[in-house]
Amino acid sequence: MYYIFRYKLYDIHPKTMEQIDYLRNITSGRSYDVLFAPKTSNETFKIVIGPDQQERFQQELQRKSIDFKISISNLTEYFQRFFAEIGDEKHQFGEVSFDRYLRYDEINAYLHRVVEKFPYLARIETMGKSYEGRNINAVHVSYSISALSVIVIIGGVHAREWASPACALYIIHHLIEESSEVDGFLMRFDWIILPLTNPDGYEYAHTKQPMWRMSRSRQNGGCYGVDLNRNFNFKWGRSGSSHHPCENTYRGETPFSENESKIIGTLLMSLKENCSFFVDIHSFGSFILFPWAYTNKHISRYKLLKQIGVTGASAIFHATGAQFEAGIPPDVLYAASGGSIDYAMGKAKIPCAITIELRGAGPTGFHPPPGEIEDIIHEGWIGIKAMIAKNHLVLNGVINLGRVFGSVLQRKLFFVWIVRSLILQVLD
Ligand code: 0X9
Ligand code: ZN
């Protein structure tokens, strides 16, 4: 994967659960690129198919009377036009803007400039290098010397999800350059924001192959790249990940075979005790996802995580009207093992880890027209802020309840105290 000459993008509209199941069956195990596979009807499946397989696929749809339309009839031509429209002119280095997509060197130039401008608020840390030798940088933002805990936000894990690094940059911009508008509550945290986890893939997607998803390391058999969100060292290699080096969800030869995912893993482990909230920004689908992703069994904190997710979704809905769904990947999307959020909760024991799938736009969903970037990433930031606040309440609630009801002895004492108060009241 991936060659796009004469590839087509199909928008498919299944009307019944049976049609959805049929689509899911025939598309799995084939070399199709399923961009979006909803679990409920009235939503659009998006699948990219190469020239050799288009005829068979269309016949299958027609035989089952499934409605579809070809929304891009030639991906190569489509992207030639798209790139011509968005232009490849770079901005003044060091500036940020949200009406276009910044490239790797522009992103780094901005990070350096912003920390130079606000040295007392922020600093930059190079966490390591990508396979092709690019720096992977994070910005640390700290308003106070006694922060409540650390919030970690990463973006750009998947190369083609262009709104993701943009959203991380938007958050950096707001936390540092618009800090007068940042809620005082958010200033009580330390922030580590790493906007571009997969710079090699991102650059490749901008220059050679806009549908590229993975890293760019060379694999046995001559294919390139690993799906970084299948490469984390927790329940690695279970469902929803491929062991074929040429497939889009290739998990890699071993867990953390890739520098890029290992860097995130090391960061999370180093913050084991201090990080209270981890977000991995992806696109697209308008989902708020929480662990487990590798299994449909519920994690012990399922209810709390669901409350946090629903809080994020309703904050977005109230602010913008956009509808997000909160749930675990196997329920709302598909199972996927070896991902960042499962590692964050399963290995690094971070109490809350979320993947937000931003809203898609444009025919592919991954490449929103520049005019729509800002609305999409603003939505993401609203959801993330609301979830941080809710997580804080939940954690404190749990801790306080834990204090009162924690041990059997405490529960007994509490009971005795209630009975005693009641008796005293009656005697009064
Ligand atoms: O498949 C993925 O990695 C994510 N969807 S995407 O379209 N952005 O590729 C879903 C990830 C949810 N699962 C985990 N975080 N493990
Ligand atoms: Zn993704």
CSV table of C-alpha atoms and ligand atoms in Angstrom, one decimal:
chain,number,residue,atom,x,y,z
A,1,MET,CA,0.0,0.0,0.0
A,2,TYR,CA,-0.2,2.6,-1.5
A,3,TYR,CA,-0.5,3.6,-5.2
A,4,ILE,CA,-3.3,5.9,-6.3
A,5,PHE,CA,-3.2,6.1,-10.0
A,6,ARG,CA,-6.7,5.2,-11.3
A,7,TYR,CA,-7.9,4.4,-7.8
A,8,LYS,CA,-11.4,5.5,-7.0
A,9,LEU,CA,-13.1,6.6,-3.8
A,10,TYR,CA,-16.5,5.0,-3.2
A,11,ASP,CA,-19.1,6.6,-0.9
A,12,ILE,CA,-21.5,3.8,0.1
A,13,HIS,CA,-24.8,4.2,1.8
A,14,PRO,CA,-26.0,0.9,3.5
A,15,LYS,CA,-29.6,1.1,4.7
A,16,THR,CA,-29.8,-2.0,6.9
A,17,MET,CA,-27.6,-3.7,9.4
A,18,GLU,CA,-27.5,-6.7,7.1
A,19,GLN,CA,-26.0,-4.4,4.3
A,20,ILE,CA,-23.5,-3.0,6.9
A,21,ASP,CA,-22.4,-6.5,7.9
A,22,TYR,CA,-22.1,-7.6,4.3
A,23,LEU,CA,-19.9,-4.5,3.5
A,24,ARG,CA,-17.7,-5.2,6.5
A,25,ASN,CA,-17.3,-8.8,5.5
A,26,ILE,CA,-16.4,-8.3,1.9
A,27,THR,CA,-14.0,-5.4,2.6
A,28,SER,CA,-12.0,-7.2,5.3
A,29,GLY,CA,-9.0,-9.2,4.1
A,30,ARG,CA,-8.9,-7.4,0.8
A,31,SER,CA,-6.4,-4.8,-0.2
A,32,TYR,CA,-9.1,-2.1,0.0
A,33,ASP,CA,-8.4,1.1,2.0
A,34,VAL,CA,-11.4,1.5,4.2
A,35,LEU,CA,-11.4,5.1,5.2
A,36,PHE,CA,-14.5,5.0,7.3
A,37,ALA,CA,-16.7,2.0,8.3
A,38,PRO,CA,-19.6,3.2,10.5
A,39,LYS,CA,-21.5,0.7,12.7
A,40,THR,CA,-24.9,2.3,12.2
A,41,SER,CA,-26.9,2.8,9.0
A,42,ASN,CA,-27.6,6.3,7.5
A,43,GLU,CA,-23.8,6.9,7.6
A,44,THR,CA,-21.5,6.8,4.7
A,45,PHE,CA,-18.8,4.1,4.2
A,46,LYS,CA,-15.8,5.4,2.4
A,47,ILE,CA,-13.5,2.9,0.6
A,48,VAL,CA,-10.7,3.4,-1.9
A,49,ILE,CA,-10.3,0.7,-4.4
A,50,GLY,CA,-7.6,0.1,-7.1
A,51,PRO,CA,-8.4,-0.4,-10.8
A,52,ASP,CA,-8.3,-4.2,-10.8
A,53,GLN,CA,-10.9,-4.6,-8.2
A,54,GLN,CA,-13.4,-1.9,-9.0
A,55,GLU,CA,-15.6,-4.0,-11.4
A,56,ARG,CA,-16.0,-6.9,-9.0
A,57,PHE,CA,-16.8,-4.6,-6.1
A,58,GLN,CA,-19.4,-2.6,-8.0
A,59,GLN,CA,-21.1,-5.9,-9.1
A,60,GLU,CA,-21.2,-7.0,-5.5
A,61,LEU,CA,-22.9,-3.8,-4.4
A,62,GLN,CA,-25.4,-3.9,-7.2
A,63,ARG,CA,-26.3,-7.5,-6.5
A,64,LYS,CA,-27.1,-6.6,-2.9
A,65,SER,CA,-28.9,-3.4,-4.0
A,66,ILE,CA,-26.5,-1.2,-1.9
A,67,ASP,CA,-26.5,2.4,-2.9
A,68,PHE,CA,-23.2,3.9,-3.7
A,69,LYS,CA,-21.6,6.8,-5.6
A,70,ILE,CA,-18.1,7.3,-6.9
A,71,SER,CA,-17.0,10.5,-5.1
A,72,ILE,CA,-13.5,10.6,-6.6
A,73,SER,CA,-13.1,8.9,-9.9
A,74,ASN,CA,-9.3,9.3,-10.1
A,75,LEU,CA,-7.4,10.0,-6.9
A,76,THR,CA,-4.3,11.1,-8.7
A,77,GLU,CA,-6.1,13.9,-10.6
A,78,TYR,CA,-8.1,14.8,-7.5
A,79,PHE,CA,-4.9,15.4,-5.5
A,80,GLN,CA,-3.2,17.3,-8.3
A,81,ARG,CA,-6.1,19.7,-8.2
A,82,PHE,CA,-6.2,19.8,-4.4
A,83,PHE,CA,-2.5,20.6,-4.1
A,84,ALA,CA,-2.8,23.2,-6.8
A,85,GLU,CA,-5.6,24.8,-4.8
A,86,ILE,CA,-3.9,24.7,-1.4
A,87,GLY,CA,-0.6,25.8,-2.9
A,88,ASP,CA,2.8,24.9,-1.6
A,89,GLU,CA,3.9,28.3,-0.7
A,90,LYS,CA,5.4,28.3,2.8
A,91,HIS,CA,4.6,31.0,5.3
A,92,GLN,CA,7.0,33.2,7.1
A,93,PHE,CA,8.9,30.8,9.3
A,94,GLY,CA,7.9,30.9,12.9
A,95,GLU,CA,4.3,32.0,12.2
A,96,VAL,CA,1.3,29.8,12.9
A,97,SER,CA,-2.0,29.9,11.0
A,98,PHE,CA,-5.0,27.7,10.8
A,99,ASP,CA,-6.2,28.4,7.3
A,100,ARG,CA,-3.6,26.1,5.7
A,101,TYR,CA,-1.5,23.0,6.6
A,102,LEU,CA,1.9,23.7,8.1
A,103,ARG,CA,4.8,21.4,6.9
A,104,TYR,CA,7.3,19.7,9.2
A,105,ASP,CA,9.9,22.5,9.1
A,106,GLU,CA,7.2,25.2,9.6
A,107,ILE,CA,5.8,23.4,12.6
A,108,ASN,CA,9.3,23.2,14.2
A,109,ALA,CA,10.0,26.8,13.4
A,110,TYR,CA,6.8,27.8,15.1
A,111,LEU,CA,7.6,25.7,18.2
A,112,HIS,CA,11.0,27.3,18.5
A,113,ARG,CA,9.7,30.8,18.0
A,114,VAL,CA,6.9,30.5,20.5
A,115,VAL,CA,9.1,29.2,23.3
A,116,GLU,CA,11.6,31.9,22.6
A,117,LYS,CA,8.9,34.5,22.9
A,118,PHE,CA,7.5,33.0,26.2
A,119,PRO,CA,10.6,31.4,27.9
A,120,TYR,CA,9.0,31.7,31.3
A,121,LEU,CA,5.9,29.7,30.2
A,122,ALA,CA,7.2,27.1,27.8
A,123,ARG,CA,10.2,25.1,26.7
A,124,ILE,CA,10.8,22.7,23.8
A,125,GLU,CA,12.2,19.2,24.2
A,126,THR,CA,13.4,17.0,21.4
A,127,MET,CA,12.2,13.5,22.4
A,128,GLY,CA,14.2,11.6,19.8
A,129,LYS,CA,14.4,11.2,16.0
A,130,SER,CA,12.2,9.6,13.4
A,131,TYR,CA,13.4,6.7,11.2
A,132,GLU,CA,14.5,9.2,8.6
A,133,GLY,CA,16.2,11.4,11.2
A,134,ARG,CA,13.7,14.2,11.8
A,135,ASN,CA,13.4,15.6,15.3
A,136,ILE,CA,10.3,14.7,17.2
A,137,ASN,CA,9.6,17.7,19.4
A,138,ALA,CA,7.4,18.4,22.3
A,139,VAL,CA,6.5,21.7,24.0
A,140,HIS,CA,6.2,21.8,27.8
A,141,VAL,CA,3.9,24.5,29.1
A,142,SER,CA,3.9,25.3,32.8
A,143,TYR,CA,2.1,28.3,34.4
A,144,SER,CA,2.9,27.4,38.0
A,145,ILE,CA,5.5,25.8,40.1
A,146,SER,CA,3.1,23.5,41.9
A,147,ALA,CA,1.0,22.0,39.1
A,148,LEU,CA,-1.9,19.6,39.9
A,149,SER,CA,-0.7,17.0,37.4
A,150,VAL,CA,0.5,16.7,33.8
A,151,ILE,CA,-1.7,16.5,30.7
A,152,VAL,CA,-0.1,14.9,27.6
A,153,ILE,CA,-1.5,15.6,24.1
A,154,ILE,CA,0.0,14.0,21.0
A,155,GLY,CA,-0.9,14.5,17.3
A,156,GLY,CA,0.2,13.3,13.9
A,157,VAL,CA,0.5,9.6,14.6
A,158,HIS,CA,-1.2,8.8,11.3
A,159,ALA,CA,0.4,10.6,8.3
A,160,ARG,CA,-2.7,11.4,6.3
A,161,GLU,CA,-4.8,12.8,9.2
A,162,TRP,CA,-3.8,16.4,8.5
A,163,ALA,CA,-6.2,18.0,11.0
A,164,SER,CA,-4.5,16.3,13.9
A,165,PRO,CA,-1.1,18.2,14.1
A,166,ALA,CA,-3.1,21.3,13.3
A,167,CYS,CA,-5.3,20.7,16.4
A,168,ALA,CA,-2.2,20.1,18.6
A,169,LEU,CA,-0.7,23.4,17.3
A,170,TYR,CA,-4.0,25.2,17.9
A,171,ILE,CA,-3.8,24.0,21.5
A,172,ILE,CA,-0.2,25.2,21.9
A,173,HIS,CA,-1.1,28.5,20.4
A,174,HIS,CA,-4.0,29.0,22.8
A,175,LEU,CA,-2.2,27.9,25.9
A,176,ILE,CA,0.8,30.1,25.3
A,177,GLU,CA,-0.1,33.0,23.1
A,178,GLU,CA,-3.7,33.5,24.2
A,179,SER,CA,-3.1,32.6,27.8
A,180,SER,CA,-5.2,35.6,29.0
A,181,GLU,CA,-8.2,33.7,27.6
A,182,VAL,CA,-7.3,30.3,29.1
A,183,ASP,CA,-9.5,29.3,32.0
A,184,GLY,CA,-7.6,29.6,35.3
A,185,PHE,CA,-8.5,26.0,36.1
A,186,LEU,CA,-6.5,24.8,33.1
A,187,MET,CA,-3.5,26.8,34.2
A,188,ARG,CA,-3.2,24.6,37.3
A,189,PHE,CA,-1.8,21.8,35.1
A,190,ASP,CA,1.5,21.2,33.3
A,191,TRP,CA,1.1,20.4,29.6
A,192,ILE,CA,3.3,18.3,27.3
A,193,ILE,CA,2.2,18.7,23.7
A,194,LEU,CA,3.8,16.7,20.9
A,195,PRO,CA,2.2,17.8,17.7
A,196,LEU,CA,3.9,15.6,15.1
A,197,THR,CA,4.6,12.0,16.2
A,198,ASN,CA,5.2,10.7,12.6
A,199,PRO,CA,7.0,13.5,10.7
A,200,ASP,CA,8.4,11.1,8.0
A,201,GLY,CA,4.9,9.9,7.1
A,202,TYR,CA,3.5,13.4,7.3
A,203,GLU,CA,6.1,14.8,4.8
A,204,TYR,CA,5.6,11.8,2.6
A,205,ALA,CA,1.8,12.4,2.6
A,206,HIS,CA,2.4,16.1,1.6
A,207,THR,CA,4.9,15.4,-1.2
A,208,LYS,CA,4.3,11.9,-2.6
A,209,GLN,CA,1.3,10.1,-1.4
A,210,PRO,CA,-1.5,12.0,0.4
A,211,MET,CA,-3.3,8.8,1.5
A,212,TRP,CA,-0.2,7.5,3.4
A,213,ARG,CA,-1.0,6.4,7.0
A,214,MET,CA,2.1,4.7,8.4
A,215,SER,CA,5.6,5.5,9.4
A,216,ARG,CA,8.3,5.2,6.7
A,217,SER,CA,10.7,2.5,7.9
A,218,ARG,CA,11.7,-0.2,5.3
A,219,GLN,CA,10.2,-3.6,6.0
A,220,ASN,CA,11.0,-7.2,5.0
A,221,GLY,CA,9.7,-7.8,1.6
A,222,GLY,CA,10.3,-4.3,0.4
A,223,CYS,CA,7.2,-2.5,1.7
A,224,TYR,CA,7.4,0.6,3.9
A,225,GLY,CA,6.0,1.6,7.2
A,226,VAL,CA,4.3,0.4,10.3
A,227,ASP,CA,0.9,1.5,11.7
A,228,LEU,CA,2.3,3.3,14.8
A,229,ASN,CA,-1.1,2.9,16.5
A,230,ARG,CA,-0.7,-0.9,16.4
A,231,ASN,CA,3.0,-0.9,17.5
A,232,PHE,CA,2.6,-0.1,21.2
A,233,ASN,CA,3.8,-2.7,23.7
A,234,PHE,CA,0.5,-3.6,25.4
A,235,LYS,CA,-1.6,-6.5,24.1
A,236,TRP,CA,0.4,-6.1,20.9
A,237,GLY,CA,-0.6,-8.3,18.0
A,238,ARG,CA,-4.2,-9.1,19.1
A,239,SER,CA,-7.3,-8.2,17.1
A,240,GLY,CA,-7.5,-5.4,14.5
A,241,SER,CA,-3.8,-5.4,13.6
A,242,SER,CA,-2.1,-7.0,10.6
A,243,HIS,CA,1.1,-9.0,10.5
A,244,HIS,CA,1.5,-8.3,6.7
A,245,PRO,CA,4.2,-5.7,6.2
A,246,CYS,CA,2.3,-4.3,3.1
A,247,GLU,CA,-1.0,-3.7,4.9
A,248,ASN,CA,-2.2,-0.4,6.3
A,249,THR,CA,-2.6,-1.7,9.9
A,250,TYR,CA,0.7,-3.5,10.0
A,251,ARG,CA,1.8,-3.8,13.6
A,252,GLY,CA,5.5,-4.0,13.0
A,253,GLU,CA,7.9,-6.9,13.5
A,254,THR,CA,8.0,-6.5,17.3
A,255,PRO,CA,6.3,-4.1,19.7
A,256,PHE,CA,8.0,-0.7,19.7
A,257,SER,CA,9.9,-1.6,16.6
A,258,GLU,CA,9.4,2.0,15.6
A,259,ASN,CA,11.2,4.9,17.2
A,260,GLU,CA,8.1,7.1,16.8
A,261,SER,CA,5.8,4.9,19.0
A,262,LYS,CA,8.7,4.1,21.4
A,263,ILE,CA,9.2,7.8,22.0
A,264,ILE,CA,5.5,8.2,23.1
A,265,GLY,CA,5.8,5.0,25.2
A,266,THR,CA,8.9,6.2,27.0
A,267,LEU,CA,7.3,9.6,27.6
A,268,LEU,CA,4.2,8.0,29.1
A,269,MET,CA,6.2,5.6,31.3
A,270,SER,CA,8.3,8.5,32.6
A,271,LEU,CA,5.1,10.3,33.7
A,272,LYS,CA,3.6,7.2,35.3
A,273,GLU,CA,2.9,8.9,38.6
A,274,ASN,CA,2.2,12.5,37.3
A,275,CYS,CA,0.1,12.3,34.2
A,276,SER,CA,-3.6,12.4,34.8
A,277,PHE,CA,-4.9,12.7,31.2
A,278,PHE,CA,-3.6,11.6,27.8
A,279,VAL,CA,-5.1,12.5,24.5
A,280,ASP,CA,-4.1,11.1,21.1
A,281,ILE,CA,-5.6,13.3,18.4
A,282,HIS,CA,-6.7,11.5,15.2
A,283,SER,CA,-9.1,12.0,12.4
A,284,PHE,CA,-11.7,11.3,11.3
A,285,GLY,CA,-15.1,10.1,12.4
A,286,SER,CA,-16.3,12.4,15.2
A,287,PHE,CA,-15.7,9.9,18.0
A,288,ILE,CA,-14.3,10.1,21.5
A,289,LEU,CA,-12.7,6.7,22.2
A,290,PHE,CA,-11.4,5.2,25.4
A,291,PRO,CA,-9.9,1.9,26.4
A,292,TRP,CA,-9.9,-0.9,25.8
A,293,ALA,CA,-9.4,-0.9,22.1
A,294,TYR,CA,-8.0,-4.4,21.9
A,295,THR,CA,-11.0,-6.2,23.4
A,296,ASN,CA,-14.7,-5.6,23.8
A,297,LYS,CA,-14.4,-6.5,27.5
A,298,HIS,CA,-15.0,-3.5,29.6
A,299,ILE,CA,-12.2,-1.9,31.6
A,300,SER,CA,-12.8,-1.5,35.3
A,301,ARG,CA,-13.2,2.3,34.9
A,302,TYR,CA,-15.5,1.9,32.0
A,303,LYS,CA,-18.4,3.9,33.5
A,304,LEU,CA,-16.2,6.8,34.5
A,305,LEU,CA,-14.4,6.9,31.2
A,306,LYS,CA,-17.8,6.9,29.4
A,307,GLN,CA,-19.0,9.8,31.6
A,308,ILE,CA,-15.8,11.7,30.6
A,309,GLY,CA,-16.3,10.9,26.9
A,310,VAL,CA,-20.0,11.9,27.0
A,311,THR,CA,-19.0,15.2,28.7
A,312,GLY,CA,-16.6,16.0,25.9
A,313,ALA,CA,-19.2,15.1,23.3
A,314,SER,CA,-21.9,17.2,24.8
A,315,ALA,CA,-19.6,20.2,25.3
A,316,ILE,CA,-18.9,20.1,21.6
A,317,PHE,CA,-22.5,19.7,20.7
A,318,HIS,CA,-23.6,22.7,22.9
A,319,ALA,CA,-20.8,24.9,21.5
A,320,THR,CA,-21.0,24.0,17.8
A,321,GLY,CA,-23.9,21.6,17.2
A,322,ALA,CA,-21.4,18.9,15.9
A,323,GLN,CA,-22.3,15.4,17.1
A,324,PHE,CA,-19.6,13.1,18.5
A,325,GLU,CA,-20.1,9.6,19.8
A,326,ALA,CA,-18.3,8.4,22.9
A,327,GLY,CA,-17.4,4.7,23.4
A,328,ILE,CA,-14.8,2.0,23.1
A,329,PRO,CA,-13.4,1.4,19.6
A,330,PRO,CA,-14.8,-2.2,19.3
A,331,ASP,CA,-18.3,-0.9,20.0
A,332,VAL,CA,-18.4,2.2,17.9
A,333,LEU,CA,-15.7,1.5,15.2
A,334,TYR,CA,-13.6,-1.6,15.3
A,335,ALA,CA,-11.2,-3.4,17.7
A,336,ALA,CA,-7.5,-2.3,17.4
A,337,SER,CA,-4.7,-3.7,19.5
A,338,GLY,CA,-1.3,-2.1,20.2
A,339,GLY,CA,-2.7,1.4,20.3
A,340,SER,CA,-1.5,4.4,22.3
A,341,ILE,CA,-4.5,4.7,24.7
A,342,ASP,CA,-4.4,1.0,25.7
A,343,TYR,CA,-0.7,1.4,26.5
A,344,ALA,CA,-1.3,4.6,28.4
A,345,MET,CA,-3.9,3.0,30.7
A,346,GLY,CA,-2.7,-0.6,30.6
A,347,LYS,CA,1.1,-0.1,31.1
A,348,ALA,CA,1.7,3.5,32.2
A,349,LYS,CA,-1.4,3.4,34.5
A,350,ILE,CA,-2.5,6.8,33.5
A,351,PRO,CA,-6.1,7.1,34.8
A,352,CYS,CA,-7.7,8.5,31.7
A,353,ALA,CA,-6.6,8.1,28.0
A,354,ILE,CA,-8.7,9.3,25.1
A,355,THR,CA,-8.4,9.1,21.3
A,356,ILE,CA,-10.4,11.9,19.7
A,357,GLU,CA,-11.3,11.4,16.1
A,358,LEU,CA,-12.0,14.9,14.8
A,359,ARG,CA,-14.8,15.6,12.3
A,360,GLY,CA,-13.9,14.7,8.7
A,361,ALA,CA,-14.4,17.1,5.8
A,362,GLY,CA,-13.8,17.0,2.1
A,363,PRO,CA,-14.4,13.9,0.0
A,364,THR,CA,-11.7,11.8,1.7
A,365,GLY,CA,-12.4,13.1,5.2
A,366,PHE,CA,-8.7,13.2,5.9
A,367,HIS,CA,-7.9,16.4,4.0
A,368,PRO,CA,-10.4,19.0,4.9
A,369,PRO,CA,-10.5,22.1,2.7
A,370,PRO,CA,-8.3,24.7,4.3
A,371,GLY,CA,-11.3,26.9,5.1
A,372,GLU,CA,-12.7,24.2,7.4
A,373,ILE,CA,-9.6,23.5,9.4
A,374,GLU,CA,-10.2,26.0,12.1
A,375,ASP,CA,-13.7,25.0,12.9
A,376,ILE,CA,-12.7,21.3,13.1
A,377,ILE,CA,-9.7,21.8,15.4
A,378,HIS,CA,-11.6,24.3,17.6
A,379,GLU,CA,-14.3,21.6,18.1
A,380,GLY,CA,-11.5,19.2,19.2
A,381,TRP,CA,-10.1,21.7,21.7
A,382,ILE,CA,-13.6,22.3,23.2
A,383,GLY,CA,-14.0,18.6,23.7
A,384,ILE,CA,-10.6,18.1,25.2
A,385,LYS,CA,-11.0,21.0,27.7
A,386,ALA,CA,-14.3,19.7,28.9
A,387,MET,CA,-12.9,16.2,29.4
A,388,ILE,CA,-9.9,17.5,31.4
A,389,ALA,CA,-12.3,19.2,33.7
A,390,LYS,CA,-14.6,16.2,34.1
A,391,ASN,CA,-11.6,13.9,34.6
A,392,HIS,CA,-10.4,16.1,37.4
A,393,LEU,CA,-13.8,15.9,39.1
A,394,VAL,CA,-14.0,12.2,38.6
A,395,LEU,CA,-10.5,11.7,40.0
A,396,ASN,CA,-11.2,13.8,43.1
A,397,GLY,CA,-14.6,12.2,43.6
A,398,VAL,CA,-13.0,8.8,43.5
A,399,ILE,CA,-10.2,9.8,45.8
A,400,ASN,CA,-12.6,11.3,48.3
A,401,LEU,CA,-15.0,8.4,48.2
A,402,GLY,CA,-12.0,6.1,48.5
A,403,ARG,CA,-11.0,8.0,51.6
A,404,VAL,CA,-14.3,7.6,53.3
A,405,PHE,CA,-15.3,4.1,52.0
A,406,GLY,CA,-11.8,2.8,51.3
A,407,SER,CA,-11.3,0.1,53.8
A,408,VAL,CA,-13.7,-2.4,55.4
A,409,LEU,CA,-12.9,-0.9,58.8
A,410,GLN,CA,-13.7,2.6,57.6
A,411,ARG,CA,-17.0,1.3,56.1
A,412,LYS,CA,-17.9,-0.3,59.5
A,413,LEU,CA,-16.9,2.8,61.4
A,414,PHE,CA,-19.0,4.9,59.0
A,415,PHE,CA,-22.0,2.6,59.6
A,416,VAL,CA,-21.6,2.6,63.3
A,417,TRP,CA,-21.4,6.4,63.2
A,418,ILE,CA,-24.7,6.7,61.2
A,419,VAL,CA,-26.5,4.3,63.6
A,420,ARG,CA,-25.2,6.2,66.6
A,421,SER,CA,-26.4,9.5,65.1
A,422,LEU,CA,-29.8,8.1,64.4
A,423,ILE,CA,-30.1,6.7,68.0
A,424,LEU,CA,-29.0,10.0,69.4
A,425,GLN,CA,-31.6,11.8,67.4
A,426,VAL,CA,-34.4,9.5,68.5
A,427,LEU,CA,-33.3,9.8,72.2
A,428,ASP,CA,-33.1,13.6,71.9
B,1,0X9,O1,-7.4,2.8,13.6
B,1,0X9,C1,-7.0,3.6,14.3
B,1,0X9,O2,-5.8,3.6,14.8
B,1,0X9,C2,-7.9,4.8,14.8
B,1,0X9,N1,-8.7,5.2,13.7
B,1,0X9,S1,-8.0,6.1,12.5
B,1,0X9,O3,-9.0,6.3,11.5
B,1,0X9,N2,-7.5,7.5,13.0
B,1,0X9,O4,-6.9,5.3,12.0
B,1,0X9,C3,-8.7,4.3,15.9
B,1,0X9,C4,-7.9,4.1,17.1
B,1,0X9,C5,-8.7,3.6,18.3
B,1,0X9,N3,-7.9,2.6,18.9
B,1,0X9,C6,-6.8,2.7,19.6
B,1,0X9,N4,-6.4,3.9,20.0
B,1,0X9,N5,-6.1,1.6,19.9
B,2,ZN,ZN,-5.5,7.8,13.0
